[in-house]
Amino acid sequence: MLELGTGTGALAILASRSGPWVTAVDISRRAVLSARLNARLARERIEVRRRAFTVDRGRRAFDLVISNPPYVPCRTVRPARHGAARAWDAGHDGRAFIDQICEAAPTMLRPTGALLLVHSALSGTDETLNRLTKAGMRATVADRAFVPLGPVLRSRRDWLRREGILADEQHEELVVIRAEHA
C-alpha cells in the first residue's frame, strides 16, 4: 500500500496493522519525521519517505494507493511551499495535487489495484472522475459526507463566495473516489 501525503502517518499505521507492507510519502520534512516517530511508537514497520506525490510513478506498483491530499482552493495559482498552509492549499481551483494523482494513478497501481482519493466537492468531483476515466481508470464516488466548514474554509468564505466556488452553504461535501484499471 502507498499513502500519498501521509502527514502524521495515522492512516499508514492503521493500514499496516491489517497486514500490508506500507510505504508512506510526504513532501514535508516535519510530516515525515512525525510519521516515522508515530510508526515507531505504534511498533509498526512503515517505510516513510520524503518525496513528491508521484515519486513512485513507474518504479513500483501498489495494490492500494490512498490519499487525502491538500485540496482547499487558495488565492494563489501555486500552493504554499512553506508553513502550515502547505497541508491544505492546493492552488486557485484546489486541484494542484488531485490532478497529479489522477495522471499518475494508472502507473502507481497493479492491474488489480485500487486508488482511494478523498477531497472536497469544492475541488470538482466530476473533474476528478473525468480525469481518472481519461487516464484509463474506472472511477466512482465510493462515499460522501457533509461536514461543517472547517476553520480554513471559514476563513476564506468571503473570497470563495466572490469566486463562485462556495454559495451560502455552511457545510462542505467530502467525497471518496475509488478508481481501478478499466
Short mmCIF file of C-alpha atoms in Angstrom, two decimals:
data_model
loop_
_atom_site.label_atom_id
_atom_site.label_comp_id
_atom_site.label_asym_id
_atom_site.label_seq_id
_atom_site.Cartn_x
_atom_site.Cartn_y
_atom_site.Cartn_z
CA MET A 1 0.00 0.00 0.00
CA LEU A 2 1.11 3.55 -0.71
CA GLU A 3 -0.15 6.60 1.12
CA LEU A 4 0.45 9.90 -0.67
CA GLY A 5 0.72 12.88 1.66
CA THR A 6 0.85 10.87 4.87
CA GLY A 7 1.05 13.78 7.31
CA THR A 8 1.20 12.21 10.78
CA GLY A 9 1.09 8.69 9.33
CA ALA A 10 -2.21 7.81 11.05
CA LEU A 11 -3.74 6.08 8.01
CA ALA A 12 -0.48 4.32 7.15
CA ILE A 13 -0.28 2.96 10.70
CA LEU A 14 -3.89 1.79 10.62
CA ALA A 15 -3.33 0.05 7.28
CA SER A 16 -0.11 -1.56 8.49
CA ARG A 17 -1.99 -3.13 11.39
CA SER A 18 -4.12 -5.07 8.93
CA GLY A 19 -1.09 -6.66 7.31
CA PRO A 20 0.14 -4.98 4.12
CA TRP A 21 3.60 -3.59 3.55
CA VAL A 22 3.07 0.17 3.71
CA THR A 23 5.02 2.97 2.08
CA ALA A 24 4.08 6.49 3.11
CA VAL A 25 5.35 9.64 1.42
CA ASP A 26 5.09 13.32 2.16
CA ILE A 27 6.95 16.32 0.85
CA SER A 28 7.11 17.95 4.30
CA ARG A 29 10.14 17.15 6.44
CA ARG A 30 8.07 17.65 9.59
CA ALA A 31 5.38 15.28 8.35
CA VAL A 32 7.96 12.60 7.52
CA LEU A 33 9.56 12.90 10.95
CA SER A 34 6.13 12.81 12.60
CA ALA A 35 5.04 9.75 10.61
CA ARG A 36 8.29 7.94 11.38
CA LEU A 37 8.00 8.71 15.09
CA ASN A 38 4.34 7.69 15.21
CA ALA A 39 5.07 4.44 13.35
CA ARG A 40 7.86 3.66 15.79
CA LEU A 41 5.67 4.44 18.81
CA ALA A 42 2.95 2.20 17.33
CA ARG A 43 5.57 -0.51 16.66
CA GLU A 44 4.57 -0.69 13.00
CA ARG A 45 7.05 -1.19 10.18
CA ILE A 46 6.31 1.51 7.66
CA GLU A 47 8.63 2.86 5.01
CA VAL A 48 8.28 6.64 5.27
CA ARG A 49 9.99 8.77 2.65
CA ARG A 50 10.19 12.45 1.84
CA ARG A 51 9.04 12.66 -1.75
CA ALA A 52 6.56 14.39 -4.00
CA PHE A 53 3.19 12.72 -4.57
CA THR A 54 4.08 10.93 -7.75
CA VAL A 55 7.58 9.77 -6.81
CA ASP A 56 6.93 6.06 -7.30
CA ARG A 57 5.34 6.53 -10.67
CA GLY A 58 6.58 3.83 -12.99
CA ARG A 59 9.02 2.41 -10.43
CA ARG A 60 6.72 0.40 -8.22
CA ALA A 61 3.11 -0.67 -8.44
CA PHE A 62 0.86 -0.99 -5.43
CA ASP A 63 -2.28 -2.93 -4.58
CA LEU A 64 -3.75 0.12 -2.89
CA VAL A 65 -2.94 3.83 -3.10
CA ILE A 66 -4.67 6.17 -0.68
CA SER A 67 -4.52 9.93 -0.40
CA ASN A 68 -6.21 12.80 1.36
CA PRO A 69 -4.17 15.48 -0.43
CA PRO A 70 -4.32 19.23 0.02
CA TYR A 71 -7.50 20.34 -1.81
CA VAL A 72 -8.51 23.75 -0.47
CA PRO A 73 -8.72 26.48 -3.12
CA CYS A 74 -6.48 29.45 -2.36
CA ARG A 75 -5.90 32.91 -3.79
CA THR A 76 -2.61 31.95 -5.41
CA VAL A 77 -2.10 29.82 -8.51
CA ARG A 78 0.61 27.79 -6.80
CA PRO A 79 0.10 26.11 -3.43
CA ALA A 80 2.03 27.24 -0.35
CA ARG A 81 5.61 25.97 -0.28
CA HIS A 82 6.18 26.50 3.44
CA GLY A 83 4.26 26.64 6.68
CA ALA A 84 1.04 25.06 7.84
CA ALA A 85 -0.91 26.13 4.74
CA ARG A 86 1.11 23.60 2.78
CA ALA A 87 -1.12 20.91 4.31
CA TRP A 88 -4.29 22.29 2.72
CA ASP A 89 -3.58 24.91 -0.01
CA ALA A 90 -3.96 23.43 -3.48
CA GLY A 91 -3.90 26.30 -5.94
CA HIS A 92 -6.69 28.54 -7.16
CA ASP A 93 -9.05 25.68 -8.04
CA GLY A 94 -7.94 23.26 -5.30
CA ARG A 95 -6.70 20.71 -7.85
CA ALA A 96 -2.91 21.12 -7.85
CA PHE A 97 -2.31 17.73 -6.24
CA ILE A 98 -5.53 15.97 -7.23
CA ASP A 99 -4.65 16.36 -10.92
CA GLN A 100 -1.15 14.95 -10.36
CA ILE A 101 -2.61 11.92 -8.61
CA CYS A 102 -5.20 11.37 -11.37
CA GLU A 103 -2.46 11.43 -14.01
CA ALA A 104 -0.14 9.10 -12.11
CA ALA A 105 -2.72 6.63 -10.80
CA PRO A 106 -2.54 4.11 -13.67
CA THR A 107 1.22 3.68 -13.27
CA MET A 108 1.12 3.51 -9.48
CA LEU A 109 -1.41 0.67 -9.35
CA ARG A 110 -1.05 -3.02 -10.08
CA PRO A 111 -3.61 -4.35 -12.58
CA THR A 112 -5.99 -5.34 -9.77
CA GLY A 113 -5.12 -2.36 -7.54
CA ALA A 114 -7.32 0.50 -6.38
CA LEU A 115 -6.96 4.18 -5.62
CA LEU A 116 -8.93 5.80 -2.79
CA LEU A 117 -8.80 9.58 -3.02
CA VAL A 118 -10.51 11.95 -0.58
CA HIS A 119 -11.25 15.57 -1.42
CA SER A 120 -13.83 18.29 -1.15
CA ALA A 121 -16.51 18.57 -3.79
CA LEU A 122 -15.47 22.24 -3.96
CA SER A 123 -12.46 20.98 -5.93
CA GLY A 124 -14.62 19.32 -8.57
CA THR A 125 -15.81 15.76 -8.14
CA ASP A 126 -16.81 15.42 -11.80
CA GLU A 127 -13.43 16.75 -12.92
CA THR A 128 -11.68 14.06 -10.88
CA LEU A 129 -13.92 11.33 -12.25
CA ASN A 130 -13.35 12.57 -15.82
CA ARG A 131 -9.57 12.79 -15.43
CA LEU A 132 -9.34 9.30 -13.99
CA THR A 133 -11.55 7.95 -16.77
CA LYS A 134 -9.38 9.64 -19.42
CA ALA A 135 -6.36 8.03 -17.75
CA GLY A 136 -7.89 4.60 -18.36
CA MET A 137 -9.41 4.10 -14.93
CA ARG A 138 -12.93 3.11 -13.85
CA ALA A 139 -13.80 5.75 -11.25
CA THR A 140 -16.79 6.15 -8.96
CA VAL A 141 -17.75 8.08 -5.86
CA ALA A 142 -17.49 5.39 -3.21
CA ASP A 143 -18.69 7.53 -0.32
CA ARG A 144 -19.60 11.08 0.57
CA ALA A 145 -20.25 13.05 3.71
CA PHE A 146 -21.38 16.56 4.50
CA VAL A 147 -19.35 18.22 7.23
CA PRO A 148 -19.41 21.73 8.70
CA LEU A 149 -16.96 24.13 7.10
CA GLY A 150 -13.66 23.88 8.92
CA PRO A 151 -11.57 26.83 10.10
CA VAL A 152 -9.61 27.16 6.82
CA LEU A 153 -12.72 27.29 4.62
CA ARG A 154 -14.48 29.58 7.09
CA SER A 155 -11.51 31.97 6.98
CA ARG A 156 -11.78 32.04 3.15
CA ARG A 157 -15.57 32.04 2.93
CA ASP A 158 -15.91 35.58 1.53
CA TRP A 159 -13.25 35.01 -1.12
CA LEU A 160 -14.68 31.58 -2.04
CA ARG A 161 -18.12 33.17 -2.47
CA ARG A 162 -16.75 36.02 -4.62
CA GLU A 163 -15.02 33.43 -6.82
CA GLY A 164 -18.25 31.43 -7.16
CA ILE A 165 -16.67 28.36 -5.55
CA LEU A 166 -18.88 28.43 -2.47
CA ALA A 167 -22.51 29.50 -2.27
CA ASP A 168 -24.20 30.19 1.04
CA GLU A 169 -23.75 26.70 2.37
CA GLN A 170 -22.38 26.14 5.85
CA HIS A 171 -21.19 22.62 5.01
CA GLU A 172 -18.84 21.09 2.50
CA GLU A 173 -19.22 17.76 0.80
CA LEU A 174 -16.28 15.40 1.16
CA VAL A 175 -16.04 12.60 -1.40
CA VAL A 176 -14.09 9.37 -1.50
CA ILE A 177 -13.29 8.44 -5.08
CA ARG A 178 -12.38 4.86 -5.91
CA ALA A 179 -10.56 4.14 -9.13
CA GLU A 180 -9.39 0.88 -10.66
CA HIS A 181 -7.94 -0.07 -14.04
CA ALA A 182 -10.73 -0.29 -16.60
#
